[in-house]
Coordinates of C-alpha atoms in Angstrom, one line a residue:
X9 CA 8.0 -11.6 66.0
X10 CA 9.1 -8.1 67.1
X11 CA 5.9 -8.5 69.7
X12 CA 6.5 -11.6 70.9
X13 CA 10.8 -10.5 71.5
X14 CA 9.2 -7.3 73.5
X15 CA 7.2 -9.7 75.9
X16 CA 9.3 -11.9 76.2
X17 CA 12.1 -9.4 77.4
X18 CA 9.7 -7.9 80.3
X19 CA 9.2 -11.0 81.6
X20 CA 13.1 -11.9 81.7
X21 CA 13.1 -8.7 83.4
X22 CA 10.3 -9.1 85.8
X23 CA 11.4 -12.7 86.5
X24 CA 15.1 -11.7 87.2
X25 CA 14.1 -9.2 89.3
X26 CA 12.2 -11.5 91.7
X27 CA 14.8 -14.4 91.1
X28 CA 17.1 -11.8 92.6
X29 CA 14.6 -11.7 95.6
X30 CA 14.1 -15.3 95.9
X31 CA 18.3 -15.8 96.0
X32 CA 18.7 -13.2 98.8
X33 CA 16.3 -14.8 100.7
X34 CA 18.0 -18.1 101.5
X35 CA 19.7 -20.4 99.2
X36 CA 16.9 -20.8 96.8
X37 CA 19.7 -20.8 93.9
X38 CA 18.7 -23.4 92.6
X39 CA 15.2 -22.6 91.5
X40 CA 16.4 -19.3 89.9
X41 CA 18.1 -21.3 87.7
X42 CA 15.7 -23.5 86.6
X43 CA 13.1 -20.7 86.3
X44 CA 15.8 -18.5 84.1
X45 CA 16.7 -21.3 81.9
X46 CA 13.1 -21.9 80.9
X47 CA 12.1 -18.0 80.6
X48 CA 15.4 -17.9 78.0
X49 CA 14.2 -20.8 76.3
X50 CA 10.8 -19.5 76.1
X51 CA 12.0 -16.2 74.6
X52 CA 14.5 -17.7 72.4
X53 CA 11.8 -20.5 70.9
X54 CA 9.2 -17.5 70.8
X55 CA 6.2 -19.1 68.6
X56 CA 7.3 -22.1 69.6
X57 CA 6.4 -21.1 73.2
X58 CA 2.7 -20.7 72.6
X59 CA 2.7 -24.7 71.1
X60 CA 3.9 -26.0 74.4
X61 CA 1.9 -23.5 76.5
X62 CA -1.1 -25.3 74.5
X63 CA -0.1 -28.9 74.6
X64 CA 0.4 -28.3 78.0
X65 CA -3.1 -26.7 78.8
X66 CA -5.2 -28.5 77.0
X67 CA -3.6 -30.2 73.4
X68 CA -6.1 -27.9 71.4
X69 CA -2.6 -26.6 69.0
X70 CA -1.5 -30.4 69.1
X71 CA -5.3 -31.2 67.2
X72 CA -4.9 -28.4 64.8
X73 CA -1.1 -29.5 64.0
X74 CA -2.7 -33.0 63.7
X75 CA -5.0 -32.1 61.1
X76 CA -2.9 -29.5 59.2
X77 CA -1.0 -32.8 58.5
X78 CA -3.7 -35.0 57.9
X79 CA -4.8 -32.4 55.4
X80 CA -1.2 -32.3 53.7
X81 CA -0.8 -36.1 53.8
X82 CA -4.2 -36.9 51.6
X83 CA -3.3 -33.7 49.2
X84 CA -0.2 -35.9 48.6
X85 CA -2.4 -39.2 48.0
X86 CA -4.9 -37.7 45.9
X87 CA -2.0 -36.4 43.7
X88 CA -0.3 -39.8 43.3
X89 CA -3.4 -41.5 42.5
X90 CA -4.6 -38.9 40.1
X91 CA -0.7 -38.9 38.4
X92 CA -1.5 -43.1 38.2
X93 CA -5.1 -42.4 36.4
X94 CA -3.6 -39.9 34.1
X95 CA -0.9 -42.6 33.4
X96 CA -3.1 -45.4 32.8
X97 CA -5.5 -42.8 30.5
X98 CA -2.5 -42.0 28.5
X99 CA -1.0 -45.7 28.4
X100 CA -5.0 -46.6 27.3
X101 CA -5.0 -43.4 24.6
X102 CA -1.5 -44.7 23.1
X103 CA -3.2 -48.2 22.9
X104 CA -6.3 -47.3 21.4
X105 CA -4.3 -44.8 18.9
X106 CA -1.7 -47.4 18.2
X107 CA -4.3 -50.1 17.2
X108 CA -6.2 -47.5 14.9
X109 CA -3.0 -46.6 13.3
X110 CA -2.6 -50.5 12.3
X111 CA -6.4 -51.0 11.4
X112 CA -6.1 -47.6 8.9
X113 CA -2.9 -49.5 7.2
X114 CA -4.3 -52.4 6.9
X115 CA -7.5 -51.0 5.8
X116 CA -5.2 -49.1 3.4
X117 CA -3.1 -52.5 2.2
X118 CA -6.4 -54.3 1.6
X119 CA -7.5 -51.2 -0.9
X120 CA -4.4 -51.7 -2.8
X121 CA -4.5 -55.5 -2.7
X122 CA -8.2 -54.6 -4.5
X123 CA -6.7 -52.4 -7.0
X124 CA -4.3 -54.9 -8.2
X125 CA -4.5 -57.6 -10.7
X126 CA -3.6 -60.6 -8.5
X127 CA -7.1 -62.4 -8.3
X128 CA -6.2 -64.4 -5.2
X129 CA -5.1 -61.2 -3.8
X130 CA -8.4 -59.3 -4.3
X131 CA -10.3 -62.5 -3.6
X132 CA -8.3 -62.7 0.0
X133 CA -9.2 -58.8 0.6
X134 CA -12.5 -58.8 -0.4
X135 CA -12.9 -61.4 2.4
X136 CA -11.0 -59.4 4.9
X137 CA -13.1 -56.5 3.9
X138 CA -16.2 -58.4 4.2
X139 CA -15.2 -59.5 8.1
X140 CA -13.9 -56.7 9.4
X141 CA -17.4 -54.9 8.4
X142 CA -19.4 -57.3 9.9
X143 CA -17.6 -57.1 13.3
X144 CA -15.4 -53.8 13.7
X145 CA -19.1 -51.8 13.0
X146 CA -20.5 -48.6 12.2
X147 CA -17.1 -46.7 12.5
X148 CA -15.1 -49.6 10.3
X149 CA -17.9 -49.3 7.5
X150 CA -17.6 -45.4 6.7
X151 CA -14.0 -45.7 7.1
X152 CA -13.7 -48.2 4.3
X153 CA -16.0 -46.6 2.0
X154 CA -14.2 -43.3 2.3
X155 CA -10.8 -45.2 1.6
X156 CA -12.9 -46.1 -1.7
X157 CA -13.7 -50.1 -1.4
X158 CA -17.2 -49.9 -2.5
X159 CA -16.1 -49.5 -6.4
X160 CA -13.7 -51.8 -6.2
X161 CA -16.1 -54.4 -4.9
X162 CA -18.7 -54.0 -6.9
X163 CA -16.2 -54.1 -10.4
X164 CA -15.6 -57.8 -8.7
X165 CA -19.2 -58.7 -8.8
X166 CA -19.3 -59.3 -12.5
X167 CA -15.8 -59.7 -13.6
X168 CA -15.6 -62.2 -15.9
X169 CA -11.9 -63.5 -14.4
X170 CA -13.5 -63.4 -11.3
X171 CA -14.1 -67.0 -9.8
X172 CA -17.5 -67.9 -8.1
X173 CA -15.6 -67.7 -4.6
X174 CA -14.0 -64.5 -5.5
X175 CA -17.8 -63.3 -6.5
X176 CA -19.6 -64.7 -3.0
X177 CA -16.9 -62.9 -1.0
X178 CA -17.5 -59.3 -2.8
X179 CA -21.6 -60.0 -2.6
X180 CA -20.8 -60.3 1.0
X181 CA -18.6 -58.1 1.3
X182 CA -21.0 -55.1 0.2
X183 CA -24.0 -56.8 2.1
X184 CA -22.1 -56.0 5.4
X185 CA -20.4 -52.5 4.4
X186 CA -24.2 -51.7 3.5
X187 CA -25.8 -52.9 7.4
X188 CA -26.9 -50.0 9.2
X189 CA -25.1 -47.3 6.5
X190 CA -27.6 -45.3 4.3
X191 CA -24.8 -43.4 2.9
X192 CA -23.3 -46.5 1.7
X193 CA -26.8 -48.0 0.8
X194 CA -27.0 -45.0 -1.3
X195 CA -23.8 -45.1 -2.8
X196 CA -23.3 -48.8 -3.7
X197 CA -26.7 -48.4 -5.7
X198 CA -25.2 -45.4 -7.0
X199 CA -22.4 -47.0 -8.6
X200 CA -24.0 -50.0 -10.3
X201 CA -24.5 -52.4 -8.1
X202 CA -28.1 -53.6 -9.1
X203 CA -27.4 -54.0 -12.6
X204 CA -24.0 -55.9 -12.1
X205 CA -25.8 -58.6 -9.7
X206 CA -28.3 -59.1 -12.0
X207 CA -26.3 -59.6 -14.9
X208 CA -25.4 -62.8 -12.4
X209 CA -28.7 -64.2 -12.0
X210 CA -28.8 -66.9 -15.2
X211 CA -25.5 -68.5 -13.2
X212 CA -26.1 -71.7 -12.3
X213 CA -24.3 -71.5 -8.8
X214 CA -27.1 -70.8 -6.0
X215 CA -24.7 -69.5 -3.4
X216 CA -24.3 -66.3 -5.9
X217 CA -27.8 -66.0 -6.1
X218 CA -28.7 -66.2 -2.5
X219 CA -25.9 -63.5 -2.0
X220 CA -27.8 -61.6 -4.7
X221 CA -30.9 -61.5 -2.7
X222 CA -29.3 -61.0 0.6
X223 CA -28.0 -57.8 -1.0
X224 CA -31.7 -57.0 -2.7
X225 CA -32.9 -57.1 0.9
X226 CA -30.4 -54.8 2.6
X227 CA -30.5 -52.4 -0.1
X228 CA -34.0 -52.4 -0.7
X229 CA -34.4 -50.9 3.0
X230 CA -33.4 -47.6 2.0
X231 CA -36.5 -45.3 0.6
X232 CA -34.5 -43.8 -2.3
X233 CA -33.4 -47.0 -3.6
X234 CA -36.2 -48.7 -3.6
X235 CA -37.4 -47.3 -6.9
X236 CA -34.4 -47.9 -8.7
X237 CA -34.3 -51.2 -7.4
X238 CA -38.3 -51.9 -8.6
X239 CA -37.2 -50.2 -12.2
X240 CA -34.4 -52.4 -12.8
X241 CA -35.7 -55.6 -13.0
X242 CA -35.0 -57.0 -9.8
X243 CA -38.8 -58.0 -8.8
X244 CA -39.2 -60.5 -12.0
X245 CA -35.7 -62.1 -10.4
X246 CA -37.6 -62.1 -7.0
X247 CA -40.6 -63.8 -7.5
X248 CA -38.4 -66.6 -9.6
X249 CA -36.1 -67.1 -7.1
X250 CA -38.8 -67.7 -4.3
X251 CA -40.8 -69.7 -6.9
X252 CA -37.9 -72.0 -7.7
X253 CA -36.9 -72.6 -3.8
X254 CA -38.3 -75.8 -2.8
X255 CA -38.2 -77.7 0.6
X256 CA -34.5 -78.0 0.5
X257 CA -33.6 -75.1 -0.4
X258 CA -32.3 -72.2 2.0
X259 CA -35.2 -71.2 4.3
X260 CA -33.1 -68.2 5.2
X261 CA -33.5 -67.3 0.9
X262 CA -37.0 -67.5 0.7
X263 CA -37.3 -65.2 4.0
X264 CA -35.1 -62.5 2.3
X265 CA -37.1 -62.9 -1.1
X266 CA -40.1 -62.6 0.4
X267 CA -39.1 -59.1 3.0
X268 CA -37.1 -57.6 -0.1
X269 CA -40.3 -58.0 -2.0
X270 CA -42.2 -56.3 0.5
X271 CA -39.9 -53.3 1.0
X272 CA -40.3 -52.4 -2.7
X273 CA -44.3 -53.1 -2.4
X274 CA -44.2 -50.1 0.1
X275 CA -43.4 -47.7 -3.2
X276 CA -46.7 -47.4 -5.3
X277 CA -44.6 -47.4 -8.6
X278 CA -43.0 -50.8 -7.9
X279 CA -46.6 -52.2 -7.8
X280 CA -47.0 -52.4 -11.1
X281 CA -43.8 -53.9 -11.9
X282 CA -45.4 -56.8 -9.3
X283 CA -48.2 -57.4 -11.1
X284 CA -46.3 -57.6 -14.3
X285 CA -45.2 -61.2 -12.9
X286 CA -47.5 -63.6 -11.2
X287 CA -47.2 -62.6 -7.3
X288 CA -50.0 -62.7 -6.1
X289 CA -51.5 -65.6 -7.0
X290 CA -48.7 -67.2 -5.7
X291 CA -48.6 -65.4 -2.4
X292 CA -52.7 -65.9 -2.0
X293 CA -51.7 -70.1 -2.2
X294 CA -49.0 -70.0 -0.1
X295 CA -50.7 -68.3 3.0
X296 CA -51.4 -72.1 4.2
X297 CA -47.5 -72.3 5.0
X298 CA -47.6 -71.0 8.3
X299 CA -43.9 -70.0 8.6
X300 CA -44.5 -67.3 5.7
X301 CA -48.1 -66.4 6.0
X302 CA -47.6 -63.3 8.0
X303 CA -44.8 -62.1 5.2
X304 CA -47.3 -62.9 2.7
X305 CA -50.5 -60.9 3.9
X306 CA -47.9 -58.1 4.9
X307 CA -47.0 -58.3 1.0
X308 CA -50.9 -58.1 0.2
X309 CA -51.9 -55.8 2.7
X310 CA -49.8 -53.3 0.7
X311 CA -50.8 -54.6 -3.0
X312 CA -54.3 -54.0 -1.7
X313 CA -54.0 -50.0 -1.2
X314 CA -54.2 -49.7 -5.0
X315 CA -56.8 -49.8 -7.7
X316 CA -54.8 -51.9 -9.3
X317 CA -53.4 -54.8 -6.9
X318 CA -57.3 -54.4 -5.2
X319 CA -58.7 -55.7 -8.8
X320 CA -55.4 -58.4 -8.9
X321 CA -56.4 -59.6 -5.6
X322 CA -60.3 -60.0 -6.4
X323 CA -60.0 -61.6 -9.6
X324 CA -57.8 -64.5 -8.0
X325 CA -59.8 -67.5 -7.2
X326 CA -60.7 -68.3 -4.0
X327 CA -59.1 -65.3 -2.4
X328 CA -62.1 -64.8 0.0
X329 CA -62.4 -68.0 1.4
X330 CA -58.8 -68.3 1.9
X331 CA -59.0 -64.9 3.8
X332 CA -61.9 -66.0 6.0
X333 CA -60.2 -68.8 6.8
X334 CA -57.0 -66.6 8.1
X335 CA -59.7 -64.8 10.4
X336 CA -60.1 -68.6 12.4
X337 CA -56.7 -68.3 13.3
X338 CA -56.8 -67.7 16.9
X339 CA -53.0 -68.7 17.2
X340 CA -51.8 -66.0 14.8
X341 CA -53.4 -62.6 15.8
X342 CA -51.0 -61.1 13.7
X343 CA -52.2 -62.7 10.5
X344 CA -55.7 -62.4 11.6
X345 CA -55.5 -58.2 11.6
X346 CA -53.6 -58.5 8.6
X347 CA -56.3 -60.8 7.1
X348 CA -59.0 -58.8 8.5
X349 CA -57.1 -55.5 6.8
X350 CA -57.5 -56.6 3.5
X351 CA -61.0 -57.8 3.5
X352 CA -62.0 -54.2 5.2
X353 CA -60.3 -52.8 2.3
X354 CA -61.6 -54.9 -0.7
X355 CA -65.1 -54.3 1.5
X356 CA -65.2 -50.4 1.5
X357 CA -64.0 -50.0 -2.4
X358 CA -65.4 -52.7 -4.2
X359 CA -69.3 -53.7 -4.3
X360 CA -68.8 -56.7 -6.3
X361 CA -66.5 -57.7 -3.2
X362 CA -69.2 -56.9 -0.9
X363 CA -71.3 -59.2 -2.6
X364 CA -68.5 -62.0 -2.7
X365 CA -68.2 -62.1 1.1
X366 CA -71.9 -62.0 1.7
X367 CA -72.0 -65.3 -0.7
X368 CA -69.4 -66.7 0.8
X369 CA -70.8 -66.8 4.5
X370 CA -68.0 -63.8 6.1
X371 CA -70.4 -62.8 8.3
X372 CA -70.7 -65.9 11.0
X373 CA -66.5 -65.6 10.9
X374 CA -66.8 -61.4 11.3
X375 CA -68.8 -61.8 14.3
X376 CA -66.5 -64.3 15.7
X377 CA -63.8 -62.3 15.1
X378 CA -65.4 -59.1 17.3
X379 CA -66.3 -61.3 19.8
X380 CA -62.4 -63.5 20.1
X381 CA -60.2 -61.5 18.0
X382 CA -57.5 -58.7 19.1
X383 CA -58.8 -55.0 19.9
X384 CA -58.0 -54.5 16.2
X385 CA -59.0 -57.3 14.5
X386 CA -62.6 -56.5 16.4
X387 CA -62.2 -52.7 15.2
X388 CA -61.2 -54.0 11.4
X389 CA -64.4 -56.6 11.4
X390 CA -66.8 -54.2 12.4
X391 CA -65.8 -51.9 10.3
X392 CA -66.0 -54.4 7.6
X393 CA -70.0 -54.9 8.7
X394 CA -71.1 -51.9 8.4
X395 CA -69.5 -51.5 5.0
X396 CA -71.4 -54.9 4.1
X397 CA -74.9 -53.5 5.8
X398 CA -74.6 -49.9 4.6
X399 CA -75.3 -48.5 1.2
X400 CA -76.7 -44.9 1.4
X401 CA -78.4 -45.8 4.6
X402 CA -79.9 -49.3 3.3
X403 CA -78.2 -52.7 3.6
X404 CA -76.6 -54.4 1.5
X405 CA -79.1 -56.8 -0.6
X406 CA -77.9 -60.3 0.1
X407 CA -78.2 -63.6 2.1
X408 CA -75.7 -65.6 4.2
X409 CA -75.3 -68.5 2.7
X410 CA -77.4 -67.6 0.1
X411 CA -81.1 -68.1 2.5
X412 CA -80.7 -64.3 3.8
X413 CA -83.8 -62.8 1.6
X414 CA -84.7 -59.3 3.5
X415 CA -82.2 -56.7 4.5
X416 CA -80.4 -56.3 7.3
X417 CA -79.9 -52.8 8.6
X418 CA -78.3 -52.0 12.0
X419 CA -77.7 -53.8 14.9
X420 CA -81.5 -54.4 16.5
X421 CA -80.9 -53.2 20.1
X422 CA -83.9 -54.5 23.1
X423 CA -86.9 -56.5 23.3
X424 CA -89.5 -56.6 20.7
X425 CA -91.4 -54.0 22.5
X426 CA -88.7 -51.7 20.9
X427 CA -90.7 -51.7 17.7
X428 CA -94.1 -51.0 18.9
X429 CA -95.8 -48.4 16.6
X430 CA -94.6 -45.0 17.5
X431 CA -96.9 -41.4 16.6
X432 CA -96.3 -40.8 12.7
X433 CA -94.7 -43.8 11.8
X434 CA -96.8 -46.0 8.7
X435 CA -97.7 -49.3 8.9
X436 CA -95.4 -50.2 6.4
X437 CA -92.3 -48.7 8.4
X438 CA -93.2 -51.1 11.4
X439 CA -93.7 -54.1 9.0
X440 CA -89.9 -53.2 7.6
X441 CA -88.6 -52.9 11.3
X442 CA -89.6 -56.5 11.6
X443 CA -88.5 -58.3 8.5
X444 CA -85.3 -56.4 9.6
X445 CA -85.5 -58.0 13.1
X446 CA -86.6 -61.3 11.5
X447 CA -83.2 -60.9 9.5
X448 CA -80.6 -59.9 11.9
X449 CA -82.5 -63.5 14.5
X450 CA -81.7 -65.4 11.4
X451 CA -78.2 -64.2 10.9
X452 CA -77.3 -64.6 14.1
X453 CA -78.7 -67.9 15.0
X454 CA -77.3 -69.3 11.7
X455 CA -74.0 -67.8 12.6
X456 CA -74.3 -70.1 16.3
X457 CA -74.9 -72.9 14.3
X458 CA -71.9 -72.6 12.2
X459 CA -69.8 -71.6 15.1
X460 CA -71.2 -75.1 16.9
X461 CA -70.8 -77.2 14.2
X462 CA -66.5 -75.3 13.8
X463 CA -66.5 -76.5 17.4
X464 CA -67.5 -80.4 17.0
X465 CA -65.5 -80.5 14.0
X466 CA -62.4 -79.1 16.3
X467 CA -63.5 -81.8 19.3
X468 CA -62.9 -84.5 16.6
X469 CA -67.0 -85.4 17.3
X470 CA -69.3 -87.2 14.7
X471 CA -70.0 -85.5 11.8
X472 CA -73.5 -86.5 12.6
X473 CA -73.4 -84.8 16.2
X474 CA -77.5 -83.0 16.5
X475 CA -77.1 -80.5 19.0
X476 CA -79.7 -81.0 22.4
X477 CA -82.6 -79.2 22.5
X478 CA -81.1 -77.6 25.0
X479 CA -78.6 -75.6 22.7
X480 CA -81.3 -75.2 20.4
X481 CA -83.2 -73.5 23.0
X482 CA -80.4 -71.2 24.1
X483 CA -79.7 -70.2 20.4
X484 CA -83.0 -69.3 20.2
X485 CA -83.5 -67.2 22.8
X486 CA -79.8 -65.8 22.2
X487 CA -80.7 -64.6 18.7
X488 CA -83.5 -62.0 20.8
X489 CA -80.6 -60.4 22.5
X490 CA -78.3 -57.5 20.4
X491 CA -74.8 -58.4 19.9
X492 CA -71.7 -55.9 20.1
X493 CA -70.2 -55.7 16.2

């Protein structure tokens, strides 16, 4: 400021100095005294003189001014709008505060309704209990267990005042507490549950007893339950309930019966509580029903991995057949590896099984199945060949159909050149090469057959239908060939 007063002054003084000139010179007054009045404004303005000098040069200090405020101006915007976002956050945080403060008192008003003695009451709040867990979620369910509902449920289950609506409503209520919740899996198991629902099961309402199972299902999900669950009784109840539905009955039941059942099949020591009751001779005749097959075979599939439910499955009559006729499924892959799963087991463990499905003509459907089934129902019927073909590198002594005299060893891969005498093999080597080539053409070609005649049976054709020559022909020549198994 001090610098720009100095300046300032020199040029009053230099100015003055030739105004004085310019006045003595002729009349030129005037002019002074315009060019005074602007050198005192200029000194008296002093920063201000340099804004002017700009704006009149050029507007470079007019731009800068310009964007100085621009700058200021959108500071000031972005400070409203962030004062409005924190104002709508906060109004938004008081909201969602407020309505947790009213769902913890009411969660807290429905407890005490459940610890009093008023049945409609408890009845009313078991149901409230039982919707807000089902819609509320995750965060709803560990709250209400911590405020201590799942005792006071499960003391409704079996109270003897307790009306059949008032029982429904808690069965319900602990099904939905219990829905993506181990810890209160765990701790309505814990507290009695099991043994208070099945204290229910000779009522005569089946409402209660779907609830029942319903519950079985959800609880049975969790690892650590499930042998408490298979100890208590529960499977006998099980395999009643989805004996007793019939056709009008709830579909919905007999789907929970039959998953519950297979959670606690997953446990080896629940196994033998299944084959305490008659199971699996009721799941082997029911894999016809198509909407509960692939339940069913899951069920078996895990029945099968002991010694136990292996010799339970083997014993039942017709169990084979029923199986190879799974493997024709070619609308169900799903049952069709579970089938095929089974049989590979029964195959590898059990020789008299072996012999079973060589009797019973599994080899036609097996080499169907590796030609048309999945990737692993192809794996799972090859595998089940070679157990049928190998026994300390011999095949298995058997026929298809019965007709198959000679044993069949591996696949026969080339032409019959293949098996021309070779230096140091005997004479009676070669002659058991070609009864085992002889073998594998007659397996094969019967297995065409049976496919041919599957196919005029499917094209609704006379039973009588002779295939041409032709086909004959091209089975014959077919049967030369190696196949993939």
């Amino acid at each position: 400021m001090a610098k720009c007063h100095r300046n300032n002054v020199g040029s009053i003084a230099l100015d003055h100095r030739r105004a004085t000139k310019t006045s003595t010179s002729g009349g030129h007054f005037r002019l002074w005294n315009s060019t005074l009045r602007r050198i005192i404004f200029d000194a008296v303005s002093c920063g201000s003189t340099s804004r002017y000098k700009y704006d009149n040069d050029g507007g470079d200090g007019e731009i800068t001014s310009t964007a100085s405020t621009s700058r200021r101006e959108k500071h000031a915007e972005d400070q409203k709008t962030e004062k409005k976002v924190m104002n709508v956050a906060g109004n938004e945080m008081g909201a969602w505060r407020k309505k947790k403060e009213e769902e913890l008192k009411e969660m807290k008003e429905m407890v005490k309704e459940l610890e009093g003695e008023d049945l409609m009451k408890k009845r009313m709040a078991a149901k409230r209990v039982r919707m807000l867990a089902k819609e509320e979620g995750l965060e709803v369910r560990g709250t209400l267990a911590m405020l201590g509902v799942i005792p006071l449920l499960v003391g409704m289950v079996d109270h003897d005042e307790n009306s059949v609506e008032s029982q429904i409503e808690s069965l319900y209520a602990l099904l939905n507490l219990g829905i993506g919740n181990d810890a209160n899996k765990a701790a309505i198991v814990k507290v009695g549950a099991v043994h208070k629902m099945l204290k229910l099961i000779d009522c005569s309402d089946s409402s209660v007893c779907e609830a029942i199972v319903a519950n079985f299902l959800g609880l049975s999900a969790l690892d650590s339950n499930k042998p408490i669950i298979g100890s208590s009784g529960a499977i006998p109840f099980l395999v009643r309930t989805l004996r007793n539905l019939d056709d009008k009955s709830s579909r919905q039941a007999k789907q929970d019966a039959l998953r519950a059942l297979y959670n606690l099949s997953i446990t080896p020591t629940n196994i033998s509580f299944v084959l305490e009751t008659d199971l699996v001779s009721f799941l082997i005749h029911s894999i016809g029903d198509m909407e509960i097959s692939e339940r069913v075979l899951s069920i078996l599939s895990n029945l099968v991995s002991t010694p136990e439910g292996r010799k339970a499955i083997s014993t039942e009559r017709d169990v084979i057949p029923i199986l190879m006729d799974v493997l024709n499924w070619t609308d169900s892959p799903k049952c069709q590896e579970k089938a095929s799963y089974i049989l590979m087991i029964m195959a590898h463990k059990s020789c008299g099984d072996r012999h079973a499905m060589i009797e019973a003509g599994i080899a036609s459907t097996l080499l169907e199945l590796t030609l048309l089934g999945t990737p692993l129902a192809q794996k799972r019927a090859s595998r089940i060949l070679e157990c049928l073909r190998i026994d300390k590198g011999k095949q298995v002594s058997g026929s298809y159909g019965g007709n198959l005299g000679a044993t069949v060893s591996a696949p026969i891969c080339g032409s019959s050149s293949s098996f021309t005498k070779t230096e140091g093999r005997s004479v009676e080597d070669e002659d058991m090469m070609s009864e085992e080539k002889k073998a594998v053409k007659q397996l094969v070609q019967q297995s065409l057959q049976n496919n041919m005649r599957k196919i005029v049976k499917r094209a609704n054709l006379r039973q009588d239908f002779i295939p041409s020559e032709r086909f004959t022909s091209l089975t014959s020549s077919f049967t030369s060939k190696s196949l993939p198994l």
